[in-house]
């Protein structure tokens, strides 16, 4: 049981480089917060710290990488093989991009998995 507690404590500490009084950087350097900054922290996220007084802190790539933890599993595995359609264009899995003009974007009524329904009746069917 003691071994399990120690392993759990080590697992928690691996990503715990941001604390209430400072940051331990990946290279081992410590960044100490001022008393005022530490008391004004509103939110600590994966890429930085938001403070109440507007003095936000952006993490370096190394700090953010440790703070973010493991990347989440893609909940939509079909996006690896299908195109991604957004309000301003289409990104194909081959890397080819199609950018919509403002007129085209304004003409879209509904974007679905099989195509785009347009106001003018000229629908786009995905293959």
PDB file of C-alpha atoms in Angstrom:
ATOM      1  CA  UNK A   1       0.000   0.000   0.000  1.00  0.00           C
ATOM      2  CA  UNK A   2       2.841   2.400   0.840  1.00  0.00           C
ATOM      3  CA  UNK A   3       4.412   1.715  -2.549  1.00  0.00           C
ATOM      4  CA  UNK A   4       1.140   2.591  -4.294  1.00  0.00           C
ATOM      5  CA  UNK A   5       0.906   5.886  -2.408  1.00  0.00           C
ATOM      6  CA  UNK A   6       4.486   6.778  -3.346  1.00  0.00           C
ATOM      7  CA  UNK A   7       3.908   5.908  -7.010  1.00  0.00           C
ATOM      8  CA  UNK A   8       0.731   8.022  -7.082  1.00  0.00           C
ATOM      9  CA  UNK A   9       2.565  10.934  -5.449  1.00  0.00           C
ATOM     10  CA  UNK A  10       5.355  10.698  -8.019  1.00  0.00           C
ATOM     11  CA  UNK A  11       2.857  10.569 -10.880  1.00  0.00           C
ATOM     12  CA  UNK A  12       1.136  13.709  -9.605  1.00  0.00           C
ATOM     13  CA  UNK A  13       4.416  15.581  -9.148  1.00  0.00           C
ATOM     14  CA  UNK A  14       5.615  14.896 -12.699  1.00  0.00           C
ATOM     15  CA  UNK A  15       3.302  17.590 -14.133  1.00  0.00           C
ATOM     16  CA  UNK A  16       3.112  19.799 -11.030  1.00  0.00           C
ATOM     17  CA  UNK A  17       5.703  22.414 -11.973  1.00  0.00           C
ATOM     18  CA  UNK A  18       3.283  25.337 -11.466  1.00  0.00           C
ATOM     19  CA  UNK A  19       2.477  26.112  -7.869  1.00  0.00           C
ATOM     20  CA  UNK A  20       0.879  28.918  -5.918  1.00  0.00           C
ATOM     21  CA  UNK A  21       4.203  30.706  -5.418  1.00  0.00           C
ATOM     22  CA  UNK A  22       6.151  29.962  -8.596  1.00  0.00           C
ATOM     23  CA  UNK A  23       7.154  27.697 -11.462  1.00  0.00           C
ATOM     24  CA  UNK A  24       9.835  25.037 -11.683  1.00  0.00           C
ATOM     25  CA  UNK A  25      11.026  25.116 -15.313  1.00  0.00           C
ATOM     26  CA  UNK A  26      11.916  21.927 -17.216  1.00  0.00           C
ATOM     27  CA  UNK A  27      15.603  22.870 -16.974  1.00  0.00           C
ATOM     28  CA  UNK A  28      15.360  23.072 -13.167  1.00  0.00           C
ATOM     29  CA  UNK A  29      15.292  26.861 -12.835  1.00  0.00           C
ATOM     30  CA  UNK A  30      12.744  28.342 -10.457  1.00  0.00           C
ATOM     31  CA  UNK A  31      10.541  31.337 -11.291  1.00  0.00           C
ATOM     32  CA  UNK A  32       9.306  32.951  -8.086  1.00  0.00           C
ATOM     33  CA  UNK A  33       6.027  34.920  -8.210  1.00  0.00           C
ATOM     34  CA  UNK A  34       5.748  38.247  -6.432  1.00  0.00           C
ATOM     35  CA  UNK A  35       3.322  38.373  -3.518  1.00  0.00           C
ATOM     36  CA  UNK A  36       0.919  40.602  -5.488  1.00  0.00           C
ATOM     37  CA  UNK A  37       0.997  38.355  -8.579  1.00  0.00           C
ATOM     38  CA  UNK A  38       0.486  35.175  -6.531  1.00  0.00           C
ATOM     39  CA  UNK A  39      -2.550  36.686  -4.805  1.00  0.00           C
ATOM     40  CA  UNK A  40      -4.082  37.846  -8.101  1.00  0.00           C
ATOM     41  CA  UNK A  41      -3.995  34.456  -9.904  1.00  0.00           C
ATOM     42  CA  UNK A  42      -7.462  33.615 -11.209  1.00  0.00           C
ATOM     43  CA  UNK A  43      -6.763  30.602 -13.422  1.00  0.00           C
ATOM     44  CA  UNK A  44      -3.826  28.362 -14.319  1.00  0.00           C
ATOM     45  CA  UNK A  45      -4.303  26.747 -17.713  1.00  0.00           C
ATOM     46  CA  UNK A  46      -2.197  24.567 -20.006  1.00  0.00           C
ATOM     47  CA  UNK A  47      -0.510  27.541 -21.695  1.00  0.00           C
ATOM     48  CA  UNK A  48      -0.338  30.215 -19.023  1.00  0.00           C
ATOM     49  CA  UNK A  49      -1.683  31.989 -15.977  1.00  0.00           C
ATOM     50  CA  UNK A  50      -4.532  34.520 -15.971  1.00  0.00           C
ATOM     51  CA  UNK A  51      -4.441  37.118 -13.220  1.00  0.00           C
ATOM     52  CA  UNK A  52      -7.124  39.478 -11.972  1.00  0.00           C
ATOM     53  CA  UNK A  53      -5.005  42.581 -12.571  1.00  0.00           C
ATOM     54  CA  UNK A  54      -4.258  41.794 -16.232  1.00  0.00           C
ATOM     55  CA  UNK A  55      -0.614  40.751 -15.731  1.00  0.00           C
ATOM     56  CA  UNK A  56      -1.006  37.389 -17.476  1.00  0.00           C
ATOM     57  CA  UNK A  57       1.926  34.979 -17.788  1.00  0.00           C
ATOM     58  CA  UNK A  58       2.498  32.949 -20.969  1.00  0.00           C
ATOM     59  CA  UNK A  59       4.369  29.667 -20.426  1.00  0.00           C
ATOM     60  CA  UNK A  60       7.392  28.801 -22.542  1.00  0.00           C
ATOM     61  CA  UNK A  61       7.066  25.782 -24.832  1.00  0.00           C
ATOM     62  CA  UNK A  62       8.843  23.592 -22.286  1.00  0.00           C
ATOM     63  CA  UNK A  63       6.677  24.761 -19.395  1.00  0.00           C
ATOM     64  CA  UNK A  64       3.486  24.363 -21.429  1.00  0.00           C
ATOM     65  CA  UNK A  65       4.535  20.888 -22.561  1.00  0.00           C
ATOM     66  CA  UNK A  66       4.928  19.730 -18.980  1.00  0.00           C
ATOM     67  CA  UNK A  67       1.767  21.459 -17.803  1.00  0.00           C
ATOM     68  CA  UNK A  68      -0.427  20.148 -20.631  1.00  0.00           C
ATOM     69  CA  UNK A  69       0.229  16.488 -19.861  1.00  0.00           C
ATOM     70  CA  UNK A  70      -0.533  13.866 -22.476  1.00  0.00           C
ATOM     71  CA  UNK A  71      -2.349  14.809 -25.645  1.00  0.00           C
ATOM     72  CA  UNK A  72      -5.949  13.613 -25.686  1.00  0.00           C
ATOM     73  CA  UNK A  73      -6.962  10.770 -27.959  1.00  0.00           C
ATOM     74  CA  UNK A  74      -8.698  12.014 -31.090  1.00  0.00           C
ATOM     75  CA  UNK A  75     -12.423  11.491 -30.380  1.00  0.00           C
ATOM     76  CA  UNK A  76     -13.139  11.670 -34.122  1.00  0.00           C
ATOM     77  CA  UNK A  77     -10.799   9.150 -35.779  1.00  0.00           C
ATOM     78  CA  UNK A  78     -12.546   9.631 -39.126  1.00  0.00           C
ATOM     79  CA  UNK A  79     -10.893  13.072 -39.382  1.00  0.00           C
ATOM     80  CA  UNK A  80      -7.654  11.247 -40.190  1.00  0.00           C
ATOM     81  CA  UNK A  81      -9.192  10.107 -43.481  1.00  0.00           C
ATOM     82  CA  UNK A  82     -11.926  12.649 -44.182  1.00  0.00           C
ATOM     83  CA  UNK A  83     -11.892  16.344 -44.856  1.00  0.00           C
ATOM     84  CA  UNK A  84     -12.565  18.925 -42.167  1.00  0.00           C
ATOM     85  CA  UNK A  85     -15.086  21.566 -43.215  1.00  0.00           C
ATOM     86  CA  UNK A  86     -15.321  24.867 -41.395  1.00  0.00           C
ATOM     87  CA  UNK A  87     -17.069  28.181 -41.977  1.00  0.00           C
ATOM     88  CA  UNK A  88     -14.187  29.546 -44.059  1.00  0.00           C
ATOM     89  CA  UNK A  89     -12.960  26.526 -45.992  1.00  0.00           C
ATOM     90  CA  UNK A  90     -12.106  22.840 -46.312  1.00  0.00           C
ATOM     91  CA  UNK A  91      -8.916  21.075 -45.212  1.00  0.00           C
ATOM     92  CA  UNK A  92      -8.354  17.763 -47.013  1.00  0.00           C
ATOM     93  CA  UNK A  93      -6.338  14.923 -45.428  1.00  0.00           C
ATOM     94  CA  UNK A  94      -3.868  15.245 -48.302  1.00  0.00           C
ATOM     95  CA  UNK A  95      -3.050  18.783 -47.164  1.00  0.00           C
ATOM     96  CA  UNK A  96      -4.959  20.525 -49.954  1.00  0.00           C
ATOM     97  CA  UNK A  97      -6.979  23.484 -48.682  1.00  0.00           C
ATOM     98  CA  UNK A  98     -10.007  25.172 -50.240  1.00  0.00           C
ATOM     99  CA  UNK A  99     -10.688  28.704 -49.035  1.00  0.00           C
ATOM    100  CA  UNK A 100     -14.248  30.022 -49.398  1.00  0.00           C
ATOM    101  CA  UNK A 101     -14.846  33.575 -50.552  1.00  0.00           C
ATOM    102  CA  UNK A 102     -17.007  35.767 -48.336  1.00  0.00           C
ATOM    103  CA  UNK A 103     -19.874  35.399 -50.824  1.00  0.00           C
ATOM    104  CA  UNK A 104     -19.580  31.593 -50.754  1.00  0.00           C
ATOM    105  CA  UNK A 105     -19.455  31.528 -46.945  1.00  0.00           C
ATOM    106  CA  UNK A 106     -22.513  33.794 -46.703  1.00  0.00           C
ATOM    107  CA  UNK A 107     -24.372  31.522 -49.161  1.00  0.00           C
ATOM    108  CA  UNK A 108     -23.983  28.363 -47.022  1.00  0.00           C
ATOM    109  CA  UNK A 109     -27.072  27.375 -45.058  1.00  0.00           C
ATOM    110  CA  UNK A 110     -25.916  24.044 -43.643  1.00  0.00           C
ATOM    111  CA  UNK A 111     -22.644  22.103 -43.666  1.00  0.00           C
ATOM    112  CA  UNK A 112     -23.035  18.379 -43.099  1.00  0.00           C
ATOM    113  CA  UNK A 113     -20.924  15.232 -43.413  1.00  0.00           C
ATOM    114  CA  UNK A 114     -21.931  14.654 -47.041  1.00  0.00           C
ATOM    115  CA  UNK A 115     -22.062  18.184 -48.417  1.00  0.00           C
ATOM    116  CA  UNK A 116     -23.030  21.834 -48.177  1.00  0.00           C
ATOM    117  CA  UNK A 117     -26.555  23.186 -48.688  1.00  0.00           C
ATOM    118  CA  UNK A 118     -26.542  26.662 -50.258  1.00  0.00           C
ATOM    119  CA  UNK A 119     -29.160  29.405 -50.311  1.00  0.00           C
ATOM    120  CA  UNK A 120     -29.044  29.681 -54.105  1.00  0.00           C
ATOM    121  CA  UNK A 121     -29.677  25.933 -54.630  1.00  0.00           C
ATOM    122  CA  UNK A 122     -26.159  25.150 -55.914  1.00  0.00           C
ATOM    123  CA  UNK A 123     -25.317  22.502 -53.323  1.00  0.00           C
ATOM    124  CA  UNK A 124     -21.863  20.953 -52.946  1.00  0.00           C
ATOM    125  CA  UNK A 125     -21.688  17.149 -52.688  1.00  0.00           C
ATOM    126  CA  UNK A 126     -18.582  15.716 -50.991  1.00  0.00           C
ATOM    127  CA  UNK A 127     -17.093  12.568 -52.523  1.00  0.00           C
TER     128      UNK A 127
END
